[in-house]
Short mmCIF file of C-alpha atoms in Angstrom, two decimals:
data_model
loop_
_atom_site.label_atom_id
_atom_site.label_comp_id
_atom_site.label_asym_id
_atom_site.label_seq_id
_atom_site.Cartn_x
_atom_site.Cartn_y
_atom_site.Cartn_z
CA UNK A 201 10.49 -11.35 -11.51
CA UNK A 202 9.50 -7.68 -11.84
CA UNK A 203 11.38 -5.19 -14.29
CA UNK A 204 10.22 -1.66 -14.42
CA UNK A 205 11.72 0.41 -17.18
CA UNK A 206 11.70 4.31 -17.38
CA UNK A 207 8.14 4.35 -16.01
CA UNK A 208 6.20 7.49 -16.28
CA UNK A 209 2.72 7.88 -14.88
CA UNK A 210 0.11 10.42 -13.83
CA UNK A 211 -3.32 10.55 -12.50
CA UNK A 212 -5.86 10.00 -15.28
CA UNK A 213 -7.14 13.25 -16.64
CA UNK A 214 -4.27 15.44 -14.91
CA UNK A 215 -1.39 16.91 -16.68
CA UNK A 216 1.39 16.60 -13.91
CA UNK A 217 3.42 13.46 -13.95
CA UNK A 218 4.09 11.95 -10.65
CA UNK A 219 6.44 9.08 -11.84
CA UNK A 220 9.21 10.61 -13.98
CA UNK A 221 11.27 7.51 -15.04
CA UNK A 222 11.37 4.72 -12.36
CA UNK A 223 13.66 1.85 -12.98
CA UNK A 224 13.50 -1.22 -10.79
CA UNK A 225 14.26 -4.67 -10.74
CA UNK A 226 12.98 -7.24 -8.37
CA UNK A 227 13.98 -10.92 -8.37
CA UNK A 228 12.21 -13.85 -6.76
CA UNK A 229 13.20 -14.30 -3.20
CA UNK A 230 14.02 -10.82 -2.61
CA UNK A 231 12.65 -8.07 -0.33
CA UNK A 232 13.00 -4.51 -1.29
CA UNK A 233 12.13 -1.35 0.61
CA UNK A 234 11.20 1.96 -1.00
CA UNK A 235 11.66 5.05 1.14
CA UNK A 236 11.33 8.48 0.48
CA UNK A 237 9.61 11.85 1.79
CA UNK A 238 5.88 12.57 1.45
CA UNK A 239 4.89 13.24 -2.12
CA UNK A 240 7.86 11.39 -3.74
CA UNK A 241 5.76 8.92 -5.66
CA UNK A 242 5.94 5.89 -3.57
CA UNK A 243 2.43 5.02 -3.34
CA UNK A 244 1.67 6.10 -6.69
CA UNK A 245 4.38 3.55 -7.82
CA UNK A 246 2.65 0.59 -5.97
CA UNK A 247 -0.75 1.54 -7.38
CA UNK A 248 0.67 1.86 -10.94
CA UNK A 249 2.33 -1.50 -10.94
CA UNK A 250 -1.07 -3.06 -9.47
CA UNK A 251 -2.97 -1.67 -12.29
CA UNK A 252 -5.02 1.13 -10.33
CA UNK A 253 -7.55 2.48 -12.92
CA UNK A 254 -6.95 6.19 -11.56
CA UNK A 255 -3.37 6.39 -13.07
CA UNK A 256 -2.18 6.50 -16.66
CA UNK A 257 1.22 5.21 -17.80
CA UNK A 258 2.67 7.74 -20.21
CA UNK A 259 5.78 6.14 -21.02
CA UNK A 260 7.87 3.05 -19.89
CA UNK A 261 7.06 -0.60 -19.21
CA UNK A 262 6.19 -2.85 -16.37
CA UNK A 263 7.31 -6.51 -17.16
CA UNK A 264 6.36 -9.34 -14.80
CA UNK A 265 7.87 -12.69 -15.23
CA UNK A 266 8.99 -11.34 -18.65
CA UNK A 267 5.38 -10.52 -19.65
CA UNK A 268 4.46 -6.93 -20.43
CA UNK A 269 1.58 -5.98 -17.97
CA UNK A 270 1.61 -2.22 -18.58
CA UNK A 271 -1.71 -2.20 -20.17
CA UNK A 272 -3.32 -4.94 -18.24
CA UNK A 273 -6.23 -4.35 -15.93
CA UNK A 274 -5.80 -4.79 -12.16
CA UNK A 275 -7.69 -8.05 -12.07
CA UNK A 276 -5.52 -9.65 -14.77
CA UNK A 277 -2.33 -8.58 -12.74
CA UNK A 278 -3.78 -10.23 -9.78
CA UNK A 279 -4.49 -13.47 -11.64
CA UNK A 280 -0.81 -13.54 -12.46
CA UNK A 281 0.13 -13.12 -8.79
CA UNK A 282 0.40 -9.50 -7.95
CA UNK A 283 -0.94 -8.22 -4.60
CA UNK A 284 -1.22 -4.70 -3.06
CA UNK A 285 -1.75 -4.18 0.64
CA UNK A 286 -3.30 -0.81 0.86
CA UNK A 287 -2.02 2.09 2.87
CA UNK A 288 -5.58 2.92 3.71
CA UNK A 289 -7.89 -0.23 3.62
CA UNK A 290 -11.33 0.40 2.80
CA UNK A 291 -14.39 -0.74 4.72
CA UNK A 292 -16.90 -2.94 2.94
CA UNK A 293 -20.02 -3.40 5.12
CA UNK A 294 -22.24 -6.49 4.26
CA UNK A 295 -19.37 -8.69 2.81
CA UNK A 296 -17.51 -10.85 5.09
CA UNK A 297 -13.90 -11.34 4.99
CA UNK A 298 -14.43 -15.11 4.39
CA UNK A 299 -16.60 -14.36 1.43
CA UNK A 300 -14.52 -11.99 -0.17
CA UNK A 301 -11.44 -14.26 0.22
CA UNK A 302 -13.12 -17.26 -1.06
CA UNK A 303 -14.30 -15.56 -4.13
CA UNK A 304 -10.92 -14.12 -4.76
CA UNK A 305 -8.97 -17.43 -4.26
CA UNK A 306 -11.31 -19.31 -6.42
CA UNK A 307 -11.34 -16.54 -9.24
CA UNK A 308 -7.47 -16.66 -9.26
CA UNK A 309 -7.49 -20.63 -9.11
CA UNK A 310 -9.82 -20.57 -12.29
CA UNK A 311 -7.61 -18.17 -14.06
CA UNK A 312 -4.62 -20.39 -13.49
CA UNK A 313 -6.62 -23.68 -14.19
CA UNK A 314 -6.17 -24.84 -10.64
CA UNK A 315 -8.87 -26.76 -8.50
CA UNK A 316 -11.33 -24.54 -6.73
CA UNK A 317 -12.24 -25.14 -3.16
CA UNK A 318 -15.64 -25.69 -1.97
CA UNK A 319 -16.91 -23.87 1.14
CA UNK A 320 -15.90 -26.58 3.51
CA UNK A 321 -12.53 -27.19 2.01
CA UNK A 322 -11.89 -23.27 1.85
CA UNK A 323 -12.97 -23.06 5.78
CA UNK A 324 -10.14 -25.45 6.45
CA UNK A 325 -7.74 -23.69 4.30
CA UNK A 326 -8.37 -20.28 5.60
CA UNK A 327 -8.28 -21.20 9.23
CA UNK A 328 -4.85 -22.72 8.56
CA UNK A 329 -3.73 -19.28 7.70
CA UNK A 330 -4.95 -17.49 10.91
CA UNK A 331 -2.03 -18.27 13.13
CA UNK A 332 0.27 -16.38 10.61
CA UNK A 333 -1.04 -12.99 11.72
CA UNK A 334 -2.46 -14.14 15.12
CA UNK A 335 -5.98 -13.27 14.01
CA UNK A 336 -9.08 -14.91 15.79
CA UNK A 337 -11.56 -16.71 13.78
CA UNK A 338 -14.17 -14.28 14.63
CA UNK A 339 -12.54 -11.98 11.98
CA UNK A 340 -13.49 -14.47 9.28
CA UNK A 341 -17.22 -13.75 9.71
CA UNK A 342 -16.95 -9.86 10.16
CA UNK A 343 -17.59 -7.46 7.42
CA UNK A 344 -14.42 -6.39 5.63
CA UNK A 345 -12.58 -4.00 7.81
CA UNK A 346 -15.98 -2.59 9.13
CA UNK A 347 -15.23 -1.39 12.80
CA UNK A 348 -11.74 -2.62 12.66
CA UNK A 349 -9.06 -0.67 14.52
CA UNK A 350 -6.18 0.69 12.39
CA UNK A 351 -3.95 -2.08 13.37
CA UNK A 352 -6.60 -4.78 12.74
CA UNK A 353 -7.16 -3.34 9.14
CA UNK A 354 -3.23 -3.75 8.49
CA UNK A 355 -3.27 -7.20 9.96
CA UNK A 356 -6.25 -7.91 7.86
CA UNK A 357 -4.25 -6.99 4.79
CA UNK A 358 -1.34 -9.31 5.53
CA UNK A 359 -3.80 -11.98 6.29
CA UNK A 360 -5.30 -11.55 2.71
CA UNK A 361 -1.83 -11.85 1.43
CA UNK A 362 -1.30 -15.11 3.34
CA UNK A 363 -4.52 -16.49 1.94
CA UNK A 364 -4.08 -15.51 -1.83
CA UNK A 365 -0.50 -16.50 -1.76
CA UNK A 366 0.82 -13.97 -4.50
CA UNK A 367 4.13 -14.17 -6.12
CA UNK A 368 4.94 -10.40 -5.86
CA UNK A 369 3.51 -8.24 -2.95
CA UNK A 370 3.55 -4.38 -2.71
CA UNK A 371 2.99 -3.36 0.92
CA UNK A 372 2.15 0.33 1.02
CA UNK A 373 2.98 1.61 4.38
CA UNK A 374 1.76 -1.35 6.11
CA UNK A 375 3.58 -0.23 9.29
CA UNK A 376 1.69 3.15 9.51
CA UNK A 377 -0.87 3.19 12.47
CA UNK A 378 0.64 0.15 14.30
CA UNK A 379 1.65 0.21 17.72
CA UNK A 380 5.00 -1.71 18.69
CA UNK A 381 3.05 -5.16 19.39
CA UNK A 382 1.01 -5.20 16.24
CA UNK A 383 4.15 -4.01 14.21
CA UNK A 384 5.91 -7.28 15.50
CA UNK A 385 2.83 -9.48 14.59
CA UNK A 386 2.42 -7.94 11.26
CA UNK A 387 6.23 -8.17 10.54
CA UNK A 388 6.44 -11.87 11.81
CA UNK A 389 3.49 -12.80 9.45
CA UNK A 390 5.27 -11.12 6.41
CA UNK A 391 8.45 -13.20 7.35
CA UNK A 392 6.40 -16.30 7.45
CA UNK A 393 4.97 -15.68 3.98
CA UNK A 394 8.19 -14.75 2.39
CA UNK A 395 9.93 -17.58 0.30
CA UNK A 396 12.70 -18.16 -2.27
CA UNK A 397 9.77 -18.14 -4.85
CA UNK A 398 8.13 -14.79 -3.91
CA UNK A 399 9.15 -11.33 -3.68
CA UNK A 400 8.07 -8.31 -1.59
CA UNK A 401 8.31 -4.55 -2.07
CA UNK A 402 7.56 -2.60 0.99
CA UNK A 403 6.99 1.11 1.02
CA UNK A 404 7.85 2.99 4.23
CA UNK A 405 8.96 6.14 5.78
CA UNK A 406 10.75 4.59 8.56
CA UNK A 407 13.58 2.17 9.53
CA UNK A 408 11.44 0.59 12.37
CA UNK A 409 9.70 -1.93 9.88
CA UNK A 410 12.94 -2.79 8.46
CA UNK A 411 14.27 -3.63 11.84
CA UNK A 412 11.80 -6.62 11.81
CA UNK A 413 11.81 -7.57 8.07
CA UNK A 414 15.25 -7.39 6.71
CA UNK A 415 15.38 -5.94 3.00
CA UNK A 416 17.85 -7.07 0.66
CA UNK A 417 17.71 -3.86 -1.08
CA UNK A 418 16.65 -0.28 -0.02
CA UNK A 419 15.86 2.39 -2.58
CA UNK A 420 15.27 6.10 -1.97
CA UNK A 421 12.46 7.75 -4.14
CA UNK A 422 12.43 11.53 -4.74
CA UNK A 423 10.37 13.63 -7.19
CA UNK A 424 9.13 10.44 -9.07
CA UNK A 425 12.40 8.72 -9.46
CA UNK A 426 14.55 6.30 -7.60
CA UNK A 427 17.67 8.45 -6.79
CA UNK A 428 19.68 6.10 -4.64
CA UNK A 429 19.86 2.22 -3.93
CA UNK A 430 21.78 0.43 -1.39
CA UNK A 431 21.56 -2.15 1.46
CA UNK A 432 20.15 -2.00 4.93
CA UNK A 433 22.79 0.62 5.74
CA UNK A 434 21.11 3.30 3.48
CA UNK A 435 17.97 2.99 5.63
CA UNK A 436 20.18 3.48 8.74
CA UNK A 437 21.69 6.41 7.19
CA UNK A 438 18.20 8.00 6.41
CA UNK A 439 17.05 7.26 9.85
CA UNK A 440 20.17 9.21 11.26
CA UNK A 441 20.27 12.04 8.82
CA UNK A 442 16.89 12.26 7.31
CA UNK A 443 16.06 13.10 3.68
CA UNK A 444 17.60 16.72 3.69
CA UNK A 445 21.14 15.82 2.59
CA UNK A 446 19.87 13.49 -0.17
CA UNK A 447 17.52 16.04 -1.51
CA UNK A 448 20.36 18.53 -1.74
CA UNK A 449 22.56 15.93 -3.54
CA UNK A 450 19.60 15.02 -5.85
CA UNK A 451 18.88 18.71 -6.62
CA UNK A 452 22.45 19.16 -7.77
CA UNK A 453 22.94 15.99 -9.64
CA UNK A 454 19.23 15.46 -10.55
CA UNK A 455 19.71 11.74 -11.33
CA UNK A 456 20.18 8.37 -9.63
CA UNK A 457 23.37 7.91 -7.79
#
């Protein structure tokens, strides 16, 4: 579904590269976790794949279902079925959750020549998604993330994912700022959304999220590259030993293991 080849990227207008040759393959039905210390490029990777305009790809390719999306705008990628749950969801006063999601849903439907939903049809559809993340319907009429707690903002990101039904989702530190109860609710929601036709890439520092959402593959990112890949046991190893040993190994070998 997603193939990233030798991806290099930097902030637009800056000289220093953040991504320095990322290679990653994600198949439909798979859940991947990308871990790594602060500043390793994990969030940048999610933004570059999603088409964030502040980043410039300097080399490499991003293929989605065989199509080269490297130069596509973010909205075009979203129409194809890509979704990014933000690490720091923004507040948008004056626009309700329901309004944003209906416009987004119908825009994606038009781009894919599917039937749009009128307000009443969308009301039924969106309310059918509330239970996935245990949200109260009052959230639908509130301004986007305005006055929400940190946990509510993260739940709202997963709710948007449930409503827009993307093929490939990047979850950028969705677990940060969540207490144990909220973490379980968010994780249950992601597990309900996951399917054999979709793929999920989770970015996280800690194993605790992976205790609730079991990844098929775990990758460690350092200095703009994926330096090691494995199964869940790799996350357990990192939780026990931290990144120090791997950083020394990477410093010696300087390439993926």
